[in-house]
PDB file of C-alpha atoms in Angstrom:
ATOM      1  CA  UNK A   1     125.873 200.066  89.061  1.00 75.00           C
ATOM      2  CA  UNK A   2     125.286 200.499  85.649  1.00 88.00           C
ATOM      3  CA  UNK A   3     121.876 202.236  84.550  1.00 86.00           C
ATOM      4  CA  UNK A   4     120.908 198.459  82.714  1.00 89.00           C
ATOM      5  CA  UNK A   5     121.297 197.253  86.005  1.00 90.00           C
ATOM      6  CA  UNK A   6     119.315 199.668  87.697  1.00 88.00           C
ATOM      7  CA  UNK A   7     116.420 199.947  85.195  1.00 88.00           C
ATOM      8  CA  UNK A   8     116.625 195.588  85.621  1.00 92.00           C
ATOM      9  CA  UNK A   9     116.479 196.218  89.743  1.00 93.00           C
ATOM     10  CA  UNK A  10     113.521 198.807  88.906  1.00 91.00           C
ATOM     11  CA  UNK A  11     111.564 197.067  86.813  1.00 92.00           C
ATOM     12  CA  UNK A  12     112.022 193.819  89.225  1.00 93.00           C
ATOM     13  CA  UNK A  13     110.784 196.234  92.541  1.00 94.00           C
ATOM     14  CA  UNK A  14     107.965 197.129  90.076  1.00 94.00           C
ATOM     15  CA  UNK A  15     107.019 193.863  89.027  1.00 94.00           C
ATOM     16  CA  UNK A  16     106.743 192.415  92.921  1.00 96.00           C
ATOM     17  CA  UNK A  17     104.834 195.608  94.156  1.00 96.00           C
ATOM     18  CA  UNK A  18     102.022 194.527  91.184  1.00 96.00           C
ATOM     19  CA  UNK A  19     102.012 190.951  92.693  1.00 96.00           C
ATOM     20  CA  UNK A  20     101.808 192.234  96.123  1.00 97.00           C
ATOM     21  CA  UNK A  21      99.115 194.736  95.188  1.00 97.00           C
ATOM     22  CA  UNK A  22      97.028 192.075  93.709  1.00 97.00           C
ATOM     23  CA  UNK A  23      97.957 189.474  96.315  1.00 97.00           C
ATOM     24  CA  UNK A  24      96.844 192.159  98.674  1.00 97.00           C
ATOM     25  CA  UNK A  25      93.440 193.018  96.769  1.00 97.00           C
ATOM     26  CA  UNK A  26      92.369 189.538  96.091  1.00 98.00           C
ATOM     27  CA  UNK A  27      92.672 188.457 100.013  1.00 96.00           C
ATOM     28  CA  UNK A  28      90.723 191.615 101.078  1.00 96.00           C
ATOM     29  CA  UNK A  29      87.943 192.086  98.532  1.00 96.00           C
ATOM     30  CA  UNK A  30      88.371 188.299  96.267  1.00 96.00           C
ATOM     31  CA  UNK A  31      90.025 188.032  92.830  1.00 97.00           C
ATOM     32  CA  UNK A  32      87.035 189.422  90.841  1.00 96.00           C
ATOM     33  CA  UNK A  33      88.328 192.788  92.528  1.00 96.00           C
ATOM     34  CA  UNK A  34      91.417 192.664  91.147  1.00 97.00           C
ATOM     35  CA  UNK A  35      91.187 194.312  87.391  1.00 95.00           C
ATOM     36  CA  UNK A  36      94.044 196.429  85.971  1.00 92.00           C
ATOM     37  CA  UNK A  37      92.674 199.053  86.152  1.00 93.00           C
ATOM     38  CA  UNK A  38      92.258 199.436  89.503  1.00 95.00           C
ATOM     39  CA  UNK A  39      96.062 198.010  90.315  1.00 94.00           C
ATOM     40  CA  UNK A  40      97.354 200.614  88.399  1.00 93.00           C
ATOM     41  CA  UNK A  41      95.508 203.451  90.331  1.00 94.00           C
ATOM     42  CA  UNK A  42      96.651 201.498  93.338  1.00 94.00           C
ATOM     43  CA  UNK A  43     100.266 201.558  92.593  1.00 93.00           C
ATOM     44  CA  UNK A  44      99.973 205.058  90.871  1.00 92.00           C
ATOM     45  CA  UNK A  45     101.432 203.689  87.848  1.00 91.00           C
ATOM     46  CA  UNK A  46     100.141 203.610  84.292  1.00 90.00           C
ATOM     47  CA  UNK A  47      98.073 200.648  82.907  1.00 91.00           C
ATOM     48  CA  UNK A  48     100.541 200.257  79.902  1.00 92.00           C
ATOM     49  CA  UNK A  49     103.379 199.953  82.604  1.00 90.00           C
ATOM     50  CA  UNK A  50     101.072 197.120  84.088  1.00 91.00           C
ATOM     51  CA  UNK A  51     101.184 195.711  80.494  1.00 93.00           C
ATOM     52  CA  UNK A  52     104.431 196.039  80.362  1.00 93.00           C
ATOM     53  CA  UNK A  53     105.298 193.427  83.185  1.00 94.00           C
ATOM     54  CA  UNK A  54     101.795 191.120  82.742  1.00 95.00           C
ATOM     55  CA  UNK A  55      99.843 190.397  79.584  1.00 94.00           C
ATOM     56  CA  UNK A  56      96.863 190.362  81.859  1.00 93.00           C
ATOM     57  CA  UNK A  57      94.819 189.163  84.931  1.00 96.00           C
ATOM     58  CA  UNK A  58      95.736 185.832  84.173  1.00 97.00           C
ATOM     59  CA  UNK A  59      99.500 185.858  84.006  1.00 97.00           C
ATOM     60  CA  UNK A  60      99.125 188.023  87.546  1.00 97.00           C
ATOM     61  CA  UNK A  61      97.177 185.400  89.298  1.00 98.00           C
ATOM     62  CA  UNK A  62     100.116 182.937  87.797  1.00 98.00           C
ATOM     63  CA  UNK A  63     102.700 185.193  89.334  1.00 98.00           C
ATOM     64  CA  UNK A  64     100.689 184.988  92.838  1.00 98.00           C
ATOM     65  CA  UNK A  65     100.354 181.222  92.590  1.00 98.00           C
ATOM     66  CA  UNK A  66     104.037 180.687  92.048  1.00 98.00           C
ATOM     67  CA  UNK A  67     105.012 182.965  94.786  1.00 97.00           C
ATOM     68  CA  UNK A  68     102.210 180.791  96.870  1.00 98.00           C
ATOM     69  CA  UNK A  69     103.566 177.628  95.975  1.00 98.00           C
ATOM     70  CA  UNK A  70     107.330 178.681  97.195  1.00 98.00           C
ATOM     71  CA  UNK A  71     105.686 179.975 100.244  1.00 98.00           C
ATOM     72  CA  UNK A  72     103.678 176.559 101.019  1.00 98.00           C
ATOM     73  CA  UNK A  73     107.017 173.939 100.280  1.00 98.00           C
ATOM     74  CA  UNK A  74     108.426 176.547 102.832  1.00 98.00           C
ATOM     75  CA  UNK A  75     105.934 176.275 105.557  1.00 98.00           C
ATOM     76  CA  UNK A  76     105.367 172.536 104.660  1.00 98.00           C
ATOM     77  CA  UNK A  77     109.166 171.603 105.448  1.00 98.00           C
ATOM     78  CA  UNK A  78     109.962 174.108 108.308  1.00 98.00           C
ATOM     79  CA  UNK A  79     106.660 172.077 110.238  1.00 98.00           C
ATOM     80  CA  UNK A  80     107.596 168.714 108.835  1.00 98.00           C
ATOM     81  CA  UNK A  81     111.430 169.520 109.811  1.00 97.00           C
ATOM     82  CA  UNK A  82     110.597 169.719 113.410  1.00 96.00           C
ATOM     83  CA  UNK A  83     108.430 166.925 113.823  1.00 96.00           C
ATOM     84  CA  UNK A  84     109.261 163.558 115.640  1.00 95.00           C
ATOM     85  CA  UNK A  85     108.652 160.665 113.741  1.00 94.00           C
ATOM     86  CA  UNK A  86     106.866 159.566 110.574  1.00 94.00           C
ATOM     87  CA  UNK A  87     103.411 160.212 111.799  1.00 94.00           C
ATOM     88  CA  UNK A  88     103.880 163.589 113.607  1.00 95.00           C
ATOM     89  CA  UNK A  89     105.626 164.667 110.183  1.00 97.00           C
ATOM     90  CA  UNK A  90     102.491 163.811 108.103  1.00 97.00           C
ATOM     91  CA  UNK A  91     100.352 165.107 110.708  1.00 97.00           C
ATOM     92  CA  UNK A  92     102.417 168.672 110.896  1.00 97.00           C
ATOM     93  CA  UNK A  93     102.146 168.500 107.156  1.00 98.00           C
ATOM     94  CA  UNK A  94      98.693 167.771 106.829  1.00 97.00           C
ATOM     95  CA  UNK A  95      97.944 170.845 109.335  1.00 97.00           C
ATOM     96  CA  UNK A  96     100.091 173.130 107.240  1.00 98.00           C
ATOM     97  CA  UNK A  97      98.761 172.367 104.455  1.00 98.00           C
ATOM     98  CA  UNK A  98      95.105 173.273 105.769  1.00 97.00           C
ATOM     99  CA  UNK A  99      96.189 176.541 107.631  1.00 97.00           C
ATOM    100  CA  UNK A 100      97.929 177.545 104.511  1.00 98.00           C
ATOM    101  CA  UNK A 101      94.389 177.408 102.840  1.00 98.00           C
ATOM    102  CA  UNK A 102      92.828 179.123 105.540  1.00 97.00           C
ATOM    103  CA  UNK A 103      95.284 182.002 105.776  1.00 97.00           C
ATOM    104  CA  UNK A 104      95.359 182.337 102.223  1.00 97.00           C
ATOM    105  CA  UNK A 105      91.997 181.947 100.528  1.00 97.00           C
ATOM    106  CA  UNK A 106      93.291 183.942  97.619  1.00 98.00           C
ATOM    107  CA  UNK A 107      96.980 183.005  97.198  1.00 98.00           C
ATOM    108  CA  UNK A 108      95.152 179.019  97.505  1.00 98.00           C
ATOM    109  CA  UNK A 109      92.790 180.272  94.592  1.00 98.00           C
ATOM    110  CA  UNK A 110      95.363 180.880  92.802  1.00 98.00           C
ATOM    111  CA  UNK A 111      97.121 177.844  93.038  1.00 97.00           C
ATOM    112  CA  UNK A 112      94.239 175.373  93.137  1.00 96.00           C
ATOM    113  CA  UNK A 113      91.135 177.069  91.704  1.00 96.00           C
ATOM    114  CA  UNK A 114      91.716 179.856  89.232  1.00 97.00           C
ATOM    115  CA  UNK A 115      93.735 179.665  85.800  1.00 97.00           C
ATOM    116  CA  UNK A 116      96.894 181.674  85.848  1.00 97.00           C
ATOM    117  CA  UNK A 117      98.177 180.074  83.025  1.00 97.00           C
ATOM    118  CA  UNK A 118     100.709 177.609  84.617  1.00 97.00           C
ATOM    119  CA  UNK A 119     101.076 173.829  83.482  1.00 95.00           C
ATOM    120  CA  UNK A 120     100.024 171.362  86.089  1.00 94.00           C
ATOM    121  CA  UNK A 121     101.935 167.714  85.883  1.00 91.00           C
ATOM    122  CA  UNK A 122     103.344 168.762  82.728  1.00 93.00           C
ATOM    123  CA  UNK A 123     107.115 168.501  81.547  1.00 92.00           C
ATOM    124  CA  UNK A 124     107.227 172.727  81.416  1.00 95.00           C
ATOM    125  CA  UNK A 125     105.494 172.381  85.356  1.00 97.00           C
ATOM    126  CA  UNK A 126     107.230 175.818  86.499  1.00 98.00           C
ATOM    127  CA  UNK A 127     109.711 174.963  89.575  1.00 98.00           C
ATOM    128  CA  UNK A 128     107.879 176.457  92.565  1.00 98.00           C
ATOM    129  CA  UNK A 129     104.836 174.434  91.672  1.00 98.00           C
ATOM    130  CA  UNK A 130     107.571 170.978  91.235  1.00 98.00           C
ATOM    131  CA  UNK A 131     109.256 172.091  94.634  1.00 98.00           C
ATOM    132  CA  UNK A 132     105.337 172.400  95.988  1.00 98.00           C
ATOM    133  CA  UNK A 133     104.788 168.849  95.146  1.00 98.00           C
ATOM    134  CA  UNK A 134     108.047 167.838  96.476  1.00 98.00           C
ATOM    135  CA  UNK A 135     107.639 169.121  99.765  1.00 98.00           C
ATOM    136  CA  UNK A 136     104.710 166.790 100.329  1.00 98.00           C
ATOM    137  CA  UNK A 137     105.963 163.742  98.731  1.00 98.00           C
ATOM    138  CA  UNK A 138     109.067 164.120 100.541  1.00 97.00           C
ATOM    139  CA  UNK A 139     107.341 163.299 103.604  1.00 96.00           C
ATOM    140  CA  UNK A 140     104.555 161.099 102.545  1.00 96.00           C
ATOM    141  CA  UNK A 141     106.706 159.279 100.304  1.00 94.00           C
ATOM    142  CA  UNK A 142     108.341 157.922 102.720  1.00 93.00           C
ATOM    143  CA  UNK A 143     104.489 156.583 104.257  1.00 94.00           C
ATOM    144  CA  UNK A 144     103.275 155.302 101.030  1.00 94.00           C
ATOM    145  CA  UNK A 145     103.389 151.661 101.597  1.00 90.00           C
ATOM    146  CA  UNK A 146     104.649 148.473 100.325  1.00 91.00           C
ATOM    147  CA  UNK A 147     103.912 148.206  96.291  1.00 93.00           C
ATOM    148  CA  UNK A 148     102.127 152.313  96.484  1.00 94.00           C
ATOM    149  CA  UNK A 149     104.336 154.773  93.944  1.00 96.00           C
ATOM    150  CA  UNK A 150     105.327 157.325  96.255  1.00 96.00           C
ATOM    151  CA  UNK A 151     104.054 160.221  94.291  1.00 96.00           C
ATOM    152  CA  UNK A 152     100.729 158.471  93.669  1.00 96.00           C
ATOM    153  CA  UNK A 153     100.469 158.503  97.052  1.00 96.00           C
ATOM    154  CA  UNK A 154     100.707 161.902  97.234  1.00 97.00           C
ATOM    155  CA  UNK A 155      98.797 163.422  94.498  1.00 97.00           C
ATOM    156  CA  UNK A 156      95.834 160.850  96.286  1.00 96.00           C
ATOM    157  CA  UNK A 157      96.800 162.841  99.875  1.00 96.00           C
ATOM    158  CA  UNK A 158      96.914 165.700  98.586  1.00 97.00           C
ATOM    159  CA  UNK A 159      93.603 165.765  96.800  1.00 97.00           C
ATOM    160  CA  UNK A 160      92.121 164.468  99.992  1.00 97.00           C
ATOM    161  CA  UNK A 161      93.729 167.554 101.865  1.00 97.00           C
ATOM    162  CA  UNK A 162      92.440 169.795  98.711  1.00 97.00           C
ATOM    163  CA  UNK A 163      88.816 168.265  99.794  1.00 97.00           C
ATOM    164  CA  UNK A 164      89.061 169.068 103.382  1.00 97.00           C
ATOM    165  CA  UNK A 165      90.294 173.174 102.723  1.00 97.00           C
ATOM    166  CA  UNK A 166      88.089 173.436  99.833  1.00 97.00           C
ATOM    167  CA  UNK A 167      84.842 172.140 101.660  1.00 97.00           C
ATOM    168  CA  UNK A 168      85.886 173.532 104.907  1.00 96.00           C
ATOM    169  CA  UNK A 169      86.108 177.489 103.333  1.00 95.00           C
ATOM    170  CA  UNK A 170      83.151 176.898 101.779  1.00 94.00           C
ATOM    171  CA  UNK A 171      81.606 175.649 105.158  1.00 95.00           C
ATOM    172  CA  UNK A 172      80.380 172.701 104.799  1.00 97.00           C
ATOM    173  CA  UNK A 173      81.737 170.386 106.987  1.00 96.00           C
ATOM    174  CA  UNK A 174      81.640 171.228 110.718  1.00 93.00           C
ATOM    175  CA  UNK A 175      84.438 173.330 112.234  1.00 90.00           C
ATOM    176  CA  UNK A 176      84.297 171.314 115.460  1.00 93.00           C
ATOM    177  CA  UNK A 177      85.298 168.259 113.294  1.00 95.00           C
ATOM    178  CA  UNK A 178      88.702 169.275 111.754  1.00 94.00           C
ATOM    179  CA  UNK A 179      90.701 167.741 114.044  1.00 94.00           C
ATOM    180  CA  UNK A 180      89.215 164.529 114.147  1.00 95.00           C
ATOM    181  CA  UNK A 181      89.507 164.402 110.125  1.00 95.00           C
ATOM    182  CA  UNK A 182      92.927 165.523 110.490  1.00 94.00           C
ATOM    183  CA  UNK A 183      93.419 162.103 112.818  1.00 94.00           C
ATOM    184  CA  UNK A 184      91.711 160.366 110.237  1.00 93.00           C
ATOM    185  CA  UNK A 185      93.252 161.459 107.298  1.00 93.00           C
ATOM    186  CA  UNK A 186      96.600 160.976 108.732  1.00 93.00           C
ATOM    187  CA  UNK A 187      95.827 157.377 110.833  1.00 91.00           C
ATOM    188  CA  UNK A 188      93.741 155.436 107.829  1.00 86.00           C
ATOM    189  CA  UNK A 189      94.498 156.934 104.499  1.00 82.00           C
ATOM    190  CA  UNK A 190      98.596 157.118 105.574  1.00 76.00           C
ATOM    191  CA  UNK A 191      98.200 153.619 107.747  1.00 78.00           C
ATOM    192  CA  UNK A 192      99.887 155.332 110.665  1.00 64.00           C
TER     193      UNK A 192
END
């Protein structure tokens, strides 16, 4: 291995352990936590070294998000992969989607609530976030209807699901109600 290769590899190891510090902070203590200074003590590296690899906060919480994002298509098509039938694959989607949320307040922050910086429906969308979005429309595409654009569709479901983890976290809706929403959402707004 050459040492350009090796400073590459280090610099790469250093780059994820600043993600998973922050990743780490944020879940435990919220993103307001999360300042450089403190990620550098945590790491025991220097804050220019930080500033070597991230501008700032911002471009951190856009690392997180993108690492969320490839982490939520996964989970979205591994439950959608085993399901039976158009509705159960909605349904296991749906679910996903939610327990994602709940798992991960702070990765879904970063996705959904907090500006890292990314482009959103835009031509320079970064992949994980496109491969996001085609994980759901992949299976509700394919529930969209008669005369419905498939990705309209989507963005419509997944705005609902949005809703539903968004007002859940922030409790108010009634825990005892998810699953019937769940039915709901999946039985009237996909017609299954």
């Amino acid at each position: 291995m050459s040492v350009q290769e090796r400073k590459q590899r280090e610099r790469a190891a250093r780059e994820r352990l600043i993600v998973a510090t922050a990743r780490e902070l944020a879940e435990q203590q919220g993103w307001d936590a999360v300042t450089t200074r403190r990620l550098a003590e945590r790491i025991e590296y220097s804050q220019p070294v930080l500033y070597s690899h991230f501008r700032g906060k911002r471009e951190i919480i856009g690392a997180v998000a993108l690492e969320g994002a490839m982490e939520l298509a996964a989970a979205v098509r591994a439950a959608t992969s085993t399901a039976d039938g158009p509705r159960a694959r909605v349904a296991a989607l749906a679910r996903t989607y939610l327990e994602f949320a709940e798992r991960n307040p702070a990765v879904y922050d970063a996705l959904f609530q907090l500006d890292g910086g990314l482009a959103y429906a835009q031509e320079d969308t970064p992949e994980p976030l496109k491969d996001a979005f085609a994980a759901l429309l992949e299976t509700l595409g394919e529930v969209a209807g008669d005369g419905v654009h498939p990705g309209l569709f989507t963005e419509v479901f997944w705005a609902a699901l949005h809703g539903l983890a968004t007002l859940t976290r922030e409790g108010r809706l009634l825990p005892e109600d998810a699953e019937p929403r769940l039915d709901l959402l999946v039985d009237r707004l996909a017609m299954l």
